[in-house]
Amino acid sequence: MQSTAEHLKQDLDHLSSPQLQQVADFIAFLKFRDRSHRTVEPSQFAALADFADDDRAMAEAGMNDYASLLAQEDEP
């Protein structure tokens, strides 16, 4: 019985150049998808929570500045 890899190799031998390009594009997509869907290790959650608190504090501080700049623009 042939393995999947052996069967794929035989199928690839019979494809045209445009079909091989489509296969190559699909393989590139699969590799990209695997890289972009990596999971976060549970040990990393604590560090992410610390960053979230810092980000929230910076956003709040930035909103105060933004509100004052908007008020200045409204002044004649």
Rosetta silent file (secondary structure, phi, psi, omega in degrees, C-alpha in Angstrom):
SEQUENCE: MQSTAEHLKQDLDHLSSPQLQQVADFIAFLKFRDRSHRTVEPSQFAALADFADDDRAMAEAGMNDYASLLAQEDEP
SCORE:     score description
SCORE:     0.000 S_00000001
   1 L     0.000  133.568 -178.359    0.000    0.000    0.000 S_00000001
   2 L   -77.838  144.272  173.610    1.331    3.420   -0.984 S_00000001
   3 L   -77.704  165.117  178.807    1.840    6.137    1.565 S_00000001
   4 H   -60.313  -41.737 -179.678    0.176    9.476    1.071 S_00000001
   5 H   -62.186  -42.466  179.584    3.523   11.089    0.232 S_00000001
   6 H   -64.955  -41.507  179.451    4.269    8.490   -2.453 S_00000001
   7 H   -63.938  -42.431  178.396    0.808    8.910   -3.946 S_00000001
   8 H   -63.475  -41.231  178.821    1.195   12.708   -4.010 S_00000001
   9 H   -60.085  -41.823  178.823    4.593   12.450   -5.703 S_00000001
  10 H   -65.975  -41.655  178.622    3.088   10.325   -8.458 S_00000001
  11 H   -63.970  -39.915  179.820    0.200   12.745   -8.895 S_00000001
  12 H   -61.484  -34.502 -179.668    2.597   15.704   -9.077 S_00000001
  13 H   -63.039  -21.345 -176.170    4.490   14.027  -11.923 S_00000001
  14 L  -103.717    5.258 -179.003    1.340   14.196  -14.069 S_00000001
  15 L   -88.991  151.653  175.655    0.403   17.841  -13.455 S_00000001
  16 L   -78.354  169.132  178.806    0.913   20.676  -15.916 S_00000001
  17 H   -58.857  -45.591  177.711    3.045   23.700  -15.059 S_00000001
  18 H   -62.263  -36.940  177.927    0.026   25.885  -14.192 S_00000001
  19 H   -66.959  -39.906  177.557   -1.336   23.126  -11.966 S_00000001
  20 H   -63.077  -36.377  177.294    2.034   22.756  -10.236 S_00000001
  21 H   -64.888  -39.078  177.156    2.028   26.504   -9.604 S_00000001
  22 H   -63.763  -40.211  177.330   -1.394   26.204   -7.974 S_00000001
  23 H   -63.383  -44.303  178.872   -0.094   23.405   -5.754 S_00000001
  24 H   -61.257  -41.641  177.824    2.920   25.527   -4.819 S_00000001
  25 H   -63.032  -40.236  179.846    0.628   28.465   -3.986 S_00000001
  26 H   -67.215  -40.058  177.524   -1.538   26.231   -1.817 S_00000001
  27 H   -63.139  -41.691  177.338    1.482   24.877    0.039 S_00000001
  28 H   -61.762  -40.391  177.001    2.662   28.444    0.669 S_00000001
  29 H   -61.875  -44.955  179.847   -0.818   29.276    2.016 S_00000001
  30 H   -61.113  -41.276  178.331   -0.746   26.269    4.364 S_00000001
  31 H   -64.511  -42.386  178.555    2.660   27.296    5.691 S_00000001
  32 H   -62.997  -45.118 -179.016    1.470   30.871    6.242 S_00000001
  33 H   -61.636  -40.251  178.664   -1.689   29.700    7.988 S_00000001
  34 H   -63.980  -38.665  179.259    0.308   27.471   10.330 S_00000001
  35 H   -68.927  -37.480 -174.169    2.573   30.390   11.275 S_00000001
  36 H   -84.110   -9.789 -179.148   -0.310   32.788   11.863 S_00000001
  37 L  -113.541   31.880  177.971   -2.386   30.385   13.981 S_00000001
  38 L   -72.230  146.861 -178.114    0.167   29.502   16.589 S_00000001
  39 L   -92.718  158.628  178.110   -1.185   29.158   20.059 S_00000001
  40 L   -91.190  132.988  177.204   -0.055   30.985   23.158 S_00000001
  41 L   -70.375  142.385  179.195    1.497   28.853   25.854 S_00000001
  42 H   -54.390  -31.415  179.652   -0.317   29.062   29.190 S_00000001
  43 H   -67.710  -17.600 -179.265    2.885   30.314   30.817 S_00000001
  44 H   -86.991  -12.631 -177.214    2.734   33.387   28.544 S_00000001
  45 H   -62.136  -39.459 -179.271   -0.703   34.525   29.730 S_00000001
  46 H   -61.158  -43.977  179.194    0.627   36.262   32.842 S_00000001
  47 H   -64.669  -38.033  178.503    3.027   38.366   30.760 S_00000001
  48 H   -65.644  -37.923  178.361    0.234   39.228   28.334 S_00000001
  49 H   -64.085  -39.839  177.612   -1.978   40.343   31.219 S_00000001
  50 H   -62.157  -43.514  178.382    0.809   42.644   32.447 S_00000001
  51 H   -64.599  -37.018 -179.907    1.111   44.189   28.990 S_00000001
  52 H   -62.181  -41.753  178.294   -2.661   44.600   28.795 S_00000001
  53 H   -63.041  -43.402  178.537   -2.660   46.648   32.007 S_00000001
  54 H   -63.298  -44.026  179.487    0.153   48.848   30.684 S_00000001
  55 H   -62.192  -41.653 -179.956   -1.609   49.280   27.332 S_00000001
  56 H   -63.239  -43.432 -179.848   -4.869   50.212   29.037 S_00000001
  57 H   -63.470  -42.504  179.035   -3.122   52.824   31.205 S_00000001
  58 H   -65.968  -38.035  179.380   -1.360   54.361   28.186 S_00000001
  59 H   -65.515  -42.111  178.471   -4.613   54.454   26.236 S_00000001
  60 H   -62.969  -43.201  178.441   -6.407   56.202   29.077 S_00000001
  61 H   -63.746  -41.137  179.133   -3.619   58.777   29.362 S_00000001
  62 H   -65.584  -34.172  179.660   -3.660   59.284   25.615 S_00000001
  63 H   -66.467  -35.605  177.638   -7.420   59.829   25.594 S_00000001
  64 H   -63.294  -44.189  177.541   -7.068   62.708   28.047 S_00000001
  65 H   -63.092  -41.877 -178.589   -4.552   64.374   25.735 S_00000001
  66 H   -62.654  -43.849 -179.715   -6.762   63.690   22.735 S_00000001
  67 H   -62.872  -40.184  179.709   -9.808   65.216   24.414 S_00000001
  68 H   -68.847  -36.223  177.133   -7.895   68.383   25.281 S_00000001
  69 H   -65.462  -40.087  177.005   -6.582   68.668   21.705 S_00000001
  70 H   -63.559  -40.759  179.012  -10.126   68.332   20.356 S_00000001
  71 H   -63.606  -39.021  178.116  -11.315   71.021   22.743 S_00000001
  72 H   -63.443  -37.217  179.637   -8.501   73.327   21.547 S_00000001
  73 H   -67.096  -31.009 -178.852   -9.553   72.804   17.919 S_00000001
  74 H   -76.522  -18.298 -178.935  -13.115   73.821   18.763 S_00000001
  75 L   -73.110  143.930 -179.349  -11.963   77.136   20.255 S_00000001
  76 L   -74.124    0.000    0.000  -12.138   80.174   17.931 S_00000001
